[in-house]
Coordinates of C-alpha atoms and ligand atoms in Angstrom, one line a residue:
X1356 CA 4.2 1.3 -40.5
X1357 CA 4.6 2.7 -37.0
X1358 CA 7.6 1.1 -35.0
X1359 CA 7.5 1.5 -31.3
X1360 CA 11.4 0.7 -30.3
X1361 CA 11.5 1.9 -26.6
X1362 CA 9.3 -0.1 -24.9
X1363 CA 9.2 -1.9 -21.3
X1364 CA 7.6 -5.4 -21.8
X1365 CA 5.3 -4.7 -18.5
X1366 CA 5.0 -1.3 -18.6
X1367 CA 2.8 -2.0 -21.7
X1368 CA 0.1 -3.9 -19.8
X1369 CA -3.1 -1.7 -20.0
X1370 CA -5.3 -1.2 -16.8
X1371 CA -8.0 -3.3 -17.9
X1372 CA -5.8 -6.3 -18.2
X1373 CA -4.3 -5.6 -15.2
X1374 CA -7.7 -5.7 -13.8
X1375 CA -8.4 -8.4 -15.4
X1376 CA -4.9 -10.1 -14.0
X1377 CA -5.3 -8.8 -10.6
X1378 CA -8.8 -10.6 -10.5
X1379 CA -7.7 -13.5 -11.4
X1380 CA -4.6 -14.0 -9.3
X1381 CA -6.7 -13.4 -6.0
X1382 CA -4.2 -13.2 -3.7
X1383 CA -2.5 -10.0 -4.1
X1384 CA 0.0 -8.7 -1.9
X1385 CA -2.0 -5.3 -1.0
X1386 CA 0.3 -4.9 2.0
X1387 CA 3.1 -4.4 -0.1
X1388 CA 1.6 -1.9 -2.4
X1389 CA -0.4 0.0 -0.2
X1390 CA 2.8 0.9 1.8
X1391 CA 4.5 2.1 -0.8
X1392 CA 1.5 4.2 -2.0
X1393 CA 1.2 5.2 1.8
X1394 CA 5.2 6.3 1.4
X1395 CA 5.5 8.1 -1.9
X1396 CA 1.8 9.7 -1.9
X1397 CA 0.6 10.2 2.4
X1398 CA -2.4 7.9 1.0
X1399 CA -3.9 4.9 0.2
X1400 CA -6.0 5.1 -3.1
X1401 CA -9.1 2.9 -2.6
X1402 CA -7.7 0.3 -5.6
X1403 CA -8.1 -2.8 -3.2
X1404 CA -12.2 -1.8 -2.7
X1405 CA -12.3 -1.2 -6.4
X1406 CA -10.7 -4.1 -7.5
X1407 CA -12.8 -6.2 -5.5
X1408 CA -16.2 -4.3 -7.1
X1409 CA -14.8 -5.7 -10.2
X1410 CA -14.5 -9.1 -9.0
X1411 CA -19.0 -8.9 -8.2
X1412 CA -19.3 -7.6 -11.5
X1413 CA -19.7 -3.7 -11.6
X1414 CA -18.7 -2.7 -14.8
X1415 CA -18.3 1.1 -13.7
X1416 CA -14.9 0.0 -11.5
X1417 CA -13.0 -0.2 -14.6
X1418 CA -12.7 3.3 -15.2
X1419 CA -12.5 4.0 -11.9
X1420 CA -9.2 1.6 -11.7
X1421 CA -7.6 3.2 -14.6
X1422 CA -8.0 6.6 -13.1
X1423 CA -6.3 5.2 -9.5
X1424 CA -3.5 3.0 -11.8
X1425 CA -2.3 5.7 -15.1
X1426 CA 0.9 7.5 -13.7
X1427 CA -0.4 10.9 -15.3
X1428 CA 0.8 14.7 -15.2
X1429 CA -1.1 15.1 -11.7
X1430 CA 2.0 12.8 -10.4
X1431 CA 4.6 14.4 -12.5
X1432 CA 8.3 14.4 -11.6
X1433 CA 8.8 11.8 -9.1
X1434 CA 10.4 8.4 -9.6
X1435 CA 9.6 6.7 -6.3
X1436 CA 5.7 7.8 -7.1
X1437 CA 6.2 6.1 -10.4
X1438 CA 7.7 2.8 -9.1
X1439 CA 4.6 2.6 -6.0
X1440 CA 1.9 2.7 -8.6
X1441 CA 3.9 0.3 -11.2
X1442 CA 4.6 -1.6 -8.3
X1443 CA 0.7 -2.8 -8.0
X1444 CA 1.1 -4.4 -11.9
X1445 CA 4.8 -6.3 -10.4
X1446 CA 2.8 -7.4 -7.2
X1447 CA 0.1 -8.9 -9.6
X1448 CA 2.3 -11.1 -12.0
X1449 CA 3.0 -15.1 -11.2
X1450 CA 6.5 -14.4 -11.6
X1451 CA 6.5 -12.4 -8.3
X1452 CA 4.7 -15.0 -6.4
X1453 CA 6.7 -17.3 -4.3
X1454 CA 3.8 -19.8 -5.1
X1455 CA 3.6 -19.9 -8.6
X1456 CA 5.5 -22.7 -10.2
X1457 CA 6.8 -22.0 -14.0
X1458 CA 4.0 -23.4 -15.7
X1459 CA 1.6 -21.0 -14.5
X1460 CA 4.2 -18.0 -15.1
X1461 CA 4.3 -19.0 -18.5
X1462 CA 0.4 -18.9 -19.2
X1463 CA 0.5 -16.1 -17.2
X1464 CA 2.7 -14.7 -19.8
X1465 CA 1.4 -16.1 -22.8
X1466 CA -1.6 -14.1 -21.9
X1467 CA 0.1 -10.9 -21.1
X1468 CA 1.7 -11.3 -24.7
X1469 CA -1.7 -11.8 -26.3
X1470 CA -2.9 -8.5 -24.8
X1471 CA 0.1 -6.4 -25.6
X1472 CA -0.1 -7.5 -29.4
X1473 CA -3.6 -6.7 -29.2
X1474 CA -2.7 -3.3 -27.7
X1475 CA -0.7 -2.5 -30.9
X1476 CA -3.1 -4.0 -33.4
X1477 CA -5.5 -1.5 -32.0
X1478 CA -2.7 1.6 -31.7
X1479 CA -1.5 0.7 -35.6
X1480 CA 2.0 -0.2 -34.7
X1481 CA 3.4 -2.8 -37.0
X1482 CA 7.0 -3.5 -35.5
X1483 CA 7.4 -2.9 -31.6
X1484 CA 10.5 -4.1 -29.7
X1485 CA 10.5 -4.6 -25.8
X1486 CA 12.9 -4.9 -23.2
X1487 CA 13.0 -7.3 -20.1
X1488 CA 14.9 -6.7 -16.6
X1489 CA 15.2 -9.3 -14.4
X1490 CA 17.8 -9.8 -11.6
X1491 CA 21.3 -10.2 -11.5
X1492 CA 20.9 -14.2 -11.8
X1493 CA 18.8 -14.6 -15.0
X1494 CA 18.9 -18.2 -15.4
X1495 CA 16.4 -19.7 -13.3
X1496 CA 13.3 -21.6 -14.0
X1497 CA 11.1 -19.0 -13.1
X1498 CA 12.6 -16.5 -15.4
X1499 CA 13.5 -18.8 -18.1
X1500 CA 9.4 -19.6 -18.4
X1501 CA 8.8 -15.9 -19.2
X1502 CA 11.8 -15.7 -21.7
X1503 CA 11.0 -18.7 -22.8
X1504 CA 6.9 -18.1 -24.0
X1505 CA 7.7 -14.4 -24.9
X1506 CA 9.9 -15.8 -27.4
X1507 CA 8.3 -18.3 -28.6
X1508 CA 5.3 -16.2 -29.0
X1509 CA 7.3 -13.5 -30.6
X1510 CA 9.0 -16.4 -33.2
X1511 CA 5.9 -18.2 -33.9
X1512 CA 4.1 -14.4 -34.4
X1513 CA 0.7 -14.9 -36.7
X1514 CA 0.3 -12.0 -39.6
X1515 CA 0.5 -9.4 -36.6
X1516 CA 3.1 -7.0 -35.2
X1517 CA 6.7 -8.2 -35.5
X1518 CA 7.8 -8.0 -31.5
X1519 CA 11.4 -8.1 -30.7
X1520 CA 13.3 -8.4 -27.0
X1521 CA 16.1 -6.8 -26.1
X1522 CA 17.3 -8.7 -22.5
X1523 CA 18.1 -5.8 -19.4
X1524 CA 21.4 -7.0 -18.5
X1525 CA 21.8 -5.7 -14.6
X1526 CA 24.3 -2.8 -14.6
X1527 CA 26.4 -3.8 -11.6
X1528 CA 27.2 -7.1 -13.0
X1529 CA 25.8 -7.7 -16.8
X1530 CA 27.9 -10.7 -16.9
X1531 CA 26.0 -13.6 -15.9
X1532 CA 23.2 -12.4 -18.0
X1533 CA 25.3 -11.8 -21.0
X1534 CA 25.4 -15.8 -20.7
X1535 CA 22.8 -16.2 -21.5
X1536 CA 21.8 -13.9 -24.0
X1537 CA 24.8 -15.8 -26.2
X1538 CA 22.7 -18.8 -25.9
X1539 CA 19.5 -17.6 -26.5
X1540 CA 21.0 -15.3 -29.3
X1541 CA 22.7 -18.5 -31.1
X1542 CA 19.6 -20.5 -30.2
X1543 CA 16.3 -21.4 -32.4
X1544 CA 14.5 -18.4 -31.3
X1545 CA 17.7 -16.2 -31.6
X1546 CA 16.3 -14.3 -34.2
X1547 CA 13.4 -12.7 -31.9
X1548 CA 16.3 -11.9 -29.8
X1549 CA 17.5 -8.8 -31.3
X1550 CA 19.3 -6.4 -28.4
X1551 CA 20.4 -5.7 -24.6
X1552 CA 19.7 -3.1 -22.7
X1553 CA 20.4 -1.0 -19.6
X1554 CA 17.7 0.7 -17.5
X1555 CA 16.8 1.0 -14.2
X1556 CA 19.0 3.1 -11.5
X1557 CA 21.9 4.8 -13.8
X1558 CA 23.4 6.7 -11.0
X1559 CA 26.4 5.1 -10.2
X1560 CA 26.9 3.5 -12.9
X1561 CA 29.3 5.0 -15.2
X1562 CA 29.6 4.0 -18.9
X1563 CA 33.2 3.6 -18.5
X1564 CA 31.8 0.8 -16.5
X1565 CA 29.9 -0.8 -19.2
X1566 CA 32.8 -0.7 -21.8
X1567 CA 34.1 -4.2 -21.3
X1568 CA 30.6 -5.8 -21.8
X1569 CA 30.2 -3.3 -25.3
X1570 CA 33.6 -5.0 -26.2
X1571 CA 32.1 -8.1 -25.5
X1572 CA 28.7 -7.3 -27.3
X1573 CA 30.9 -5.9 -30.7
X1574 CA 33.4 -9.6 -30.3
X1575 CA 29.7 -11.9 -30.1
X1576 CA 28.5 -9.5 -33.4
X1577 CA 31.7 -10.0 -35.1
X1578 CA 31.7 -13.3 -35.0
X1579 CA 27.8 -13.9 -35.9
X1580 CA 27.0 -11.5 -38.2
X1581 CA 23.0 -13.2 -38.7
X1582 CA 22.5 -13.0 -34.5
X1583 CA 24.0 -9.8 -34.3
X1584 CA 22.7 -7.8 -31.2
X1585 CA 22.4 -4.0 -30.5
X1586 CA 23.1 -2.4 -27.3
X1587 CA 20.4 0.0 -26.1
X1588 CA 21.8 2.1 -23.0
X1589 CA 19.7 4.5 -20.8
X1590 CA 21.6 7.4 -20.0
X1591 CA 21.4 10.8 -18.6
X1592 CA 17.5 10.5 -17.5
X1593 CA 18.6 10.8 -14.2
X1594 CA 21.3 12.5 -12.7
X1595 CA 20.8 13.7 -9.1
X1596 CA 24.7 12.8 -7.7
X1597 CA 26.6 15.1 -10.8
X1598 CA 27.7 17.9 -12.0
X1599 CA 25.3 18.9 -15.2
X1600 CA 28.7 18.4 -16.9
X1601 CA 29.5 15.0 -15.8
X1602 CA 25.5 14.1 -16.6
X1603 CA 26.5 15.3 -20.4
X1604 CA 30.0 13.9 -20.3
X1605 CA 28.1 10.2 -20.1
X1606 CA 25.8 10.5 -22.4
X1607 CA 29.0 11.1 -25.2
X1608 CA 30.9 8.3 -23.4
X1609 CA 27.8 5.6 -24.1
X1610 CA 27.8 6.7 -27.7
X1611 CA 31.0 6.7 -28.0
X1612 CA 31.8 3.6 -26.3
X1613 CA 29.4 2.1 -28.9
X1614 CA 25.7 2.0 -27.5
X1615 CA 23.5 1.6 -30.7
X1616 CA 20.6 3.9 -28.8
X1617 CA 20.7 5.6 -26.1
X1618 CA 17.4 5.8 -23.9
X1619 CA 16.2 9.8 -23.1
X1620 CA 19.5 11.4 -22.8
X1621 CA 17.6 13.9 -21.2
X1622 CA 21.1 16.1 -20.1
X1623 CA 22.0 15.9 -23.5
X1624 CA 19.5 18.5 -24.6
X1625 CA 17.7 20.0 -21.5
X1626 CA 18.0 23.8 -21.2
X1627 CA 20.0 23.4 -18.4
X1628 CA 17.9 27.2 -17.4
X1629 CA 15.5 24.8 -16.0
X1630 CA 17.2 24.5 -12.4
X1631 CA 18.3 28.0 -12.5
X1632 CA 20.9 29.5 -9.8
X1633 CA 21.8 25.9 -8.0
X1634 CA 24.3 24.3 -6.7
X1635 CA 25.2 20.3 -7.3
X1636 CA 27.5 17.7 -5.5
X1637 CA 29.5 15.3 -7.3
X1638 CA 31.9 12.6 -6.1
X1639 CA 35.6 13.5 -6.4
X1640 CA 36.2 10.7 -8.4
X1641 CA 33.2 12.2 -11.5
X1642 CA 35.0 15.6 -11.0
X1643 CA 38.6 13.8 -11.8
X1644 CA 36.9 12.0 -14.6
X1645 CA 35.2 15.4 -15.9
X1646 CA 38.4 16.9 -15.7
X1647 CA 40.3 14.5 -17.7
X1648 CA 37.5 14.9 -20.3
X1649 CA 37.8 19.2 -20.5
X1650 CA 41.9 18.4 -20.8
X1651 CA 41.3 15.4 -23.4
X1652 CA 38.7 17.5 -25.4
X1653 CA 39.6 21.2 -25.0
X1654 CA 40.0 22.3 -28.4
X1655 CA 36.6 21.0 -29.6
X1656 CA 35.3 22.5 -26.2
X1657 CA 37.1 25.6 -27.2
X1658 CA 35.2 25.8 -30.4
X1659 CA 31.8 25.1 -29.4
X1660 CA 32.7 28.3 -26.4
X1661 CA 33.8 26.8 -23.5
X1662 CA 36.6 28.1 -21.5
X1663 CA 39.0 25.8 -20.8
X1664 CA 42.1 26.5 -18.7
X1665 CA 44.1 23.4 -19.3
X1666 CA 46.9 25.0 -15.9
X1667 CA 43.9 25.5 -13.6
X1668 CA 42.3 21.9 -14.2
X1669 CA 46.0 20.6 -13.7
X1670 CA 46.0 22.0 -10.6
X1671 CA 42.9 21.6 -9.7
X1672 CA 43.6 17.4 -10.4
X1673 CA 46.4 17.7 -8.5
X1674 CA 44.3 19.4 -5.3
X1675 CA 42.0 16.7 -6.1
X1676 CA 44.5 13.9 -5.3
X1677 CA 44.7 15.0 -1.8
X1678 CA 41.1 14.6 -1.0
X1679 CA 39.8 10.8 -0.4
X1680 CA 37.5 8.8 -2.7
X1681 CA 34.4 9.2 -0.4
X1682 CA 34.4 12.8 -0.8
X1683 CA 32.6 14.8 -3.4
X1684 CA 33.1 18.5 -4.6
X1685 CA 30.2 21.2 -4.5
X1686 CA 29.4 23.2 -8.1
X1687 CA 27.9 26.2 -8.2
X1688 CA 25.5 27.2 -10.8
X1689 CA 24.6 30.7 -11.9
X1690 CA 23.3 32.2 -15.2
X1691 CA 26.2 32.2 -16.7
X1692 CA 27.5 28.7 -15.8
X1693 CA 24.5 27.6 -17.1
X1694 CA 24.9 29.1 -20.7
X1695 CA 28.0 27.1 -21.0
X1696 CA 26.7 23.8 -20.2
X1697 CA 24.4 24.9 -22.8
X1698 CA 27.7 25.0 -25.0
X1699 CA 28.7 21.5 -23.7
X1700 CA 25.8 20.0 -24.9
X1701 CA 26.0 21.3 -28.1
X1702 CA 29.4 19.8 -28.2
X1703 CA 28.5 16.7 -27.2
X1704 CA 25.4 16.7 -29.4
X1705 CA 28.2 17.5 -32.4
X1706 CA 30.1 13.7 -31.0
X1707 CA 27.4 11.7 -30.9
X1708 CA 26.3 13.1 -34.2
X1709 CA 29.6 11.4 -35.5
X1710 CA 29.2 8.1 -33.7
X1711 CA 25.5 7.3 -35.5
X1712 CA 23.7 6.7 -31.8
X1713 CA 20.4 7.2 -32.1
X1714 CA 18.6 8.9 -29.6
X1715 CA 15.2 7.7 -28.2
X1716 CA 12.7 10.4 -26.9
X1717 CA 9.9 9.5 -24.7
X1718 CA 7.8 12.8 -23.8
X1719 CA 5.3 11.9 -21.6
X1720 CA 7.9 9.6 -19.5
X1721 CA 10.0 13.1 -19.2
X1722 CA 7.6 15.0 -18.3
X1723 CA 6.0 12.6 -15.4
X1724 CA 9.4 11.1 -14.5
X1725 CA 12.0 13.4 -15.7
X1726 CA 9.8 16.7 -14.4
X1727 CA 10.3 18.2 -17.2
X1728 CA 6.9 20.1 -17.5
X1729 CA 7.4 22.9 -19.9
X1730 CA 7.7 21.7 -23.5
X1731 CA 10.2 24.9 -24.0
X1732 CA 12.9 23.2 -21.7
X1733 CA 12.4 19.4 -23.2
X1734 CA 15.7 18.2 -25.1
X1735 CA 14.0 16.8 -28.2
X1736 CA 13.3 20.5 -29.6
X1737 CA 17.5 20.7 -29.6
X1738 CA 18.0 17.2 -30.8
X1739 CA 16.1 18.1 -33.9
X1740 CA 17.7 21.5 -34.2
X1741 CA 20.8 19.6 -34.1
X1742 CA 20.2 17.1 -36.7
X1743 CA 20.6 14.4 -34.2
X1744 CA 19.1 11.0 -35.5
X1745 CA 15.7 11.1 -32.8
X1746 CA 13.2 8.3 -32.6
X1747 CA 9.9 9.2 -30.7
X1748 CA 8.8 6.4 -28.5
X1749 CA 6.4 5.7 -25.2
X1750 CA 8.4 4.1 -22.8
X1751 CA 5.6 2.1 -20.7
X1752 CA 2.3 2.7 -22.4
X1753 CA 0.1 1.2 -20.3
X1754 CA 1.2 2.9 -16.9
X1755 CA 1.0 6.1 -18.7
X1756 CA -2.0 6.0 -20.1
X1757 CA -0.7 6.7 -23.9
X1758 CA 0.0 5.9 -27.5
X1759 CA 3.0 6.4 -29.9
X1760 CA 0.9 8.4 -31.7
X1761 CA 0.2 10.8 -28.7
X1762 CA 4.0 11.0 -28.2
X1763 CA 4.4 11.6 -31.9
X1764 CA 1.5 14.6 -32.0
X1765 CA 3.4 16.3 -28.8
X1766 CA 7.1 16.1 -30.4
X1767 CA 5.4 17.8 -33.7
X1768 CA 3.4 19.9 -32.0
X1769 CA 6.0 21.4 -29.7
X1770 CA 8.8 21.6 -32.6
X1771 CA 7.1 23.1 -34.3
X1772 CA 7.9 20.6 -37.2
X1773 CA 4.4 19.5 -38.1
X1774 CA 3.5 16.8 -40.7
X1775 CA 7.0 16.3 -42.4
X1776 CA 8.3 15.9 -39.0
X1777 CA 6.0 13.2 -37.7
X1778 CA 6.8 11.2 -41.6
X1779 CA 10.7 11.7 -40.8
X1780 CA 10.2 10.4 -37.3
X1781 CA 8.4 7.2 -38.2
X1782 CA 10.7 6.8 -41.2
X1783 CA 13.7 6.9 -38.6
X1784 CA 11.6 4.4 -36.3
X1785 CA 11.9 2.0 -38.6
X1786 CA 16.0 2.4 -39.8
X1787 CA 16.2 2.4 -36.3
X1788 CA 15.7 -0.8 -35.8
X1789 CA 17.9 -3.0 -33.6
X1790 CA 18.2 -5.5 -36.5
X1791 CA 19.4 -2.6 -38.3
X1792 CA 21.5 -1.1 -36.2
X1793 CA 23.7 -4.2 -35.2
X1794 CA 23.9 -5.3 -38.8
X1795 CA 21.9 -8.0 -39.5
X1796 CA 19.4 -6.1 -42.0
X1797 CA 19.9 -3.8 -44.2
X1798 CA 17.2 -1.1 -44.5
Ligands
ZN3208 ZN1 12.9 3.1 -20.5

């Protein structure tokens, strides 16, 4: 009974049906790709010739696509490299075609769901849920005829894979979204409809800033109990404009503020030894908010071995008030700074612990994405020792190339944790569950 529970819904297309897809759609925009290719990479991969091979029927292109399309290790650590080879399955679909009308978005889709339950028949996974971004304004007729035939499709499921959705609300402004996720939670296919998420850019987007719409979330599951929803956060996969501090303080706050899972929480766990001697910029505005969190917290801080000197942050704040909004404070990190964000984490880890948030590992997506290459430095080898709940998960198997059970053999492998790990691990995939986790099954 393998659940997969971090999935994107298009990140799971596999090459061949994107092949497939890109065939049939014809007219590709292969301007738009090929410049971002030409951007992130110095070079345009010859997909455009192989595609069209395909089309005149040589078999042999297939493989040859798939090598040009998987994001593997040879890319590793780059987002923008990551979004200009995704962005040739985006360019491909009906809903980004001006000319498409909804009816042929929602074939379009209908097929795309065929082949993704396929995909799991063949990978063993028995329970898989997915989430869906769109843009700020949801409700439109384009994106209403992919909402609508993915669930549909996922309520009238045969004797498959159960498939769940969890709707990306937009971080900047979830509200119009959260619309309509009431109505399509209270609605016939509501109970298909089992979570929100947020993904995408997290930088700049503090969790403080999602607390209102948790609030809301908790009010919508208080009220109905069977439509319940659970609120999947990404958080701390990417934090280039923070302190290491900051980028651990958030991933507490999203627990804490109530998020049911929380997506990689890569600064969580990372051996902060990874970036060595560095130094870090963070607005003045994170600093006064990482400050306020040392004073709030400093005798569990304290505990876990972090110095805090309540006078000097005091003054420090005060310093701080001087300075405008716009400007951001330099940190220095040296060995031993590093050691104590080490401490942080394990503070932090201790939190969440308390809150029940359930942490959701993708390795392969940290390692290509995240850079995180060594499997000594990757966070899930602390979660564990920690006793944090962990599930194991792929992210976007089809632009990496992968299976849950890969991800599972590398977290056992590199744990150390072997057989009984990989049992726990599927066993906490399944209690997991967003159905669970908001409340409206038991286990
Ligand atoms: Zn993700």
């Amino acid at each position: 009974m393998l659940a997969e529970l971090h999935l994107h819904l298009f990140g799971c297309i596999r090459p061949l049906d994107l092949l497939r897809q890109l065939v049939v759609r014809g007219q590709v925009r292969w301007d738009l790709y090929e410049s971002g290719m030409k951007a992130a990479y110095g070079t345009i991969p010859p997909v455009r010739q192989v595609v069209e091979r395909y089309r005149q029927g040589d078999a042999t292109a297939a493989a040859e696509f798939e090598n040009l399309y998987v994001f593997g290790d040879q890319d590793a650590g780059n987002f923008d490299r990551f979004q200009a080879k995704g962005n040739l399955m985006a360019l491909s679909l009906a809903l980004n075609d001006p000319d498409a009308g909804p009816a042929e978005i929602a074939a379009e889709m209908a097929k795309i769901v065929t082949g993704i339950r396929a995909d799991h028949i063949r990978h063993g996974i028995s329970y898989a849920e997915h989430r869906v971004l769109f843009g700020v304004d949801l409700d439109t007729p384009r994106n209403r005829a992919v909402l609508d035939t993915v669930l549909d499709a996922y309520h009238h499921g045969d004797a498959g894979p159960t498939e769940r959705l969890a709707i990306s609300l937009n971080r900047t402004n979830p509200w119009p979204g959260w619309e309509l996720v009431q109505e399509i939670a209270r609605g016939p296919h509501g109970d298909v409809l089992t979570g929100i998420d947020f993904c995408n850019i997290e930088e700049g987007h503090p969790p403080k800033d999602a607390a209102a719409i948790f609030h809301a979330v908790q009010d919508f599951n208080a009220a109905h109990p069977q439509r319940s929803l659970a609120i999947l956060y990404h958080v701390g996969e990417s934090f280039r404009d923070k302190s290491l501090e900051s980028a651990v303080r958030w991933v507490q706050e999203a627990a804490e503020f109530g998020a049911h899972r929380l997506g990689h929480a890569i600064a969580l766990g990372v051996d902060p030894h990874l970036y060595g001697a560095h130094s870090r910029e963070e607005p003045v505005s994170e600093h006064r908010d990482q400050i306020a969190y040392d004073l709030h917290h400093c005798s569990g801080l304290r505990a876990a071995g972090v110095a805090v000197d309540s006078v000097a942050l005091r003054t420090e704040l005060a310093d701080l008030a001087a300075l405008p909004d716009g400007a951001s404070v330099t940190i220095d990190y040296d060995a031993a700074r590093l050691d104590e964000v080490r401490r942080r984490q394990t503070y932090a880890m201790g939190r969440i612990c308390s809150t029940g948030a359930v942490i959701e590992v993708c390795p392969t997506s940290n390692r290509r994405i995240g850079g995180i290459v060594d499997p000594a430095h990757h966070p899930v080898r602390r979660f564990v020792a920690a006793g944090l709940p962990v599930v194991v998960s792929s992210d976007d198997p089809g632009n990496f190339g992968i299976s849950l059970g890969d991800e599972l053999d590398w977290v056992c492998e590199h744990t150390g944790g072997g057989a009984e790990l990989r049992q726990e691990l599927i066993r906490a995939a399944w209690d997991s569950r967003s159905e669970v986790l908001s409340g409206r099954l038991s286990r």
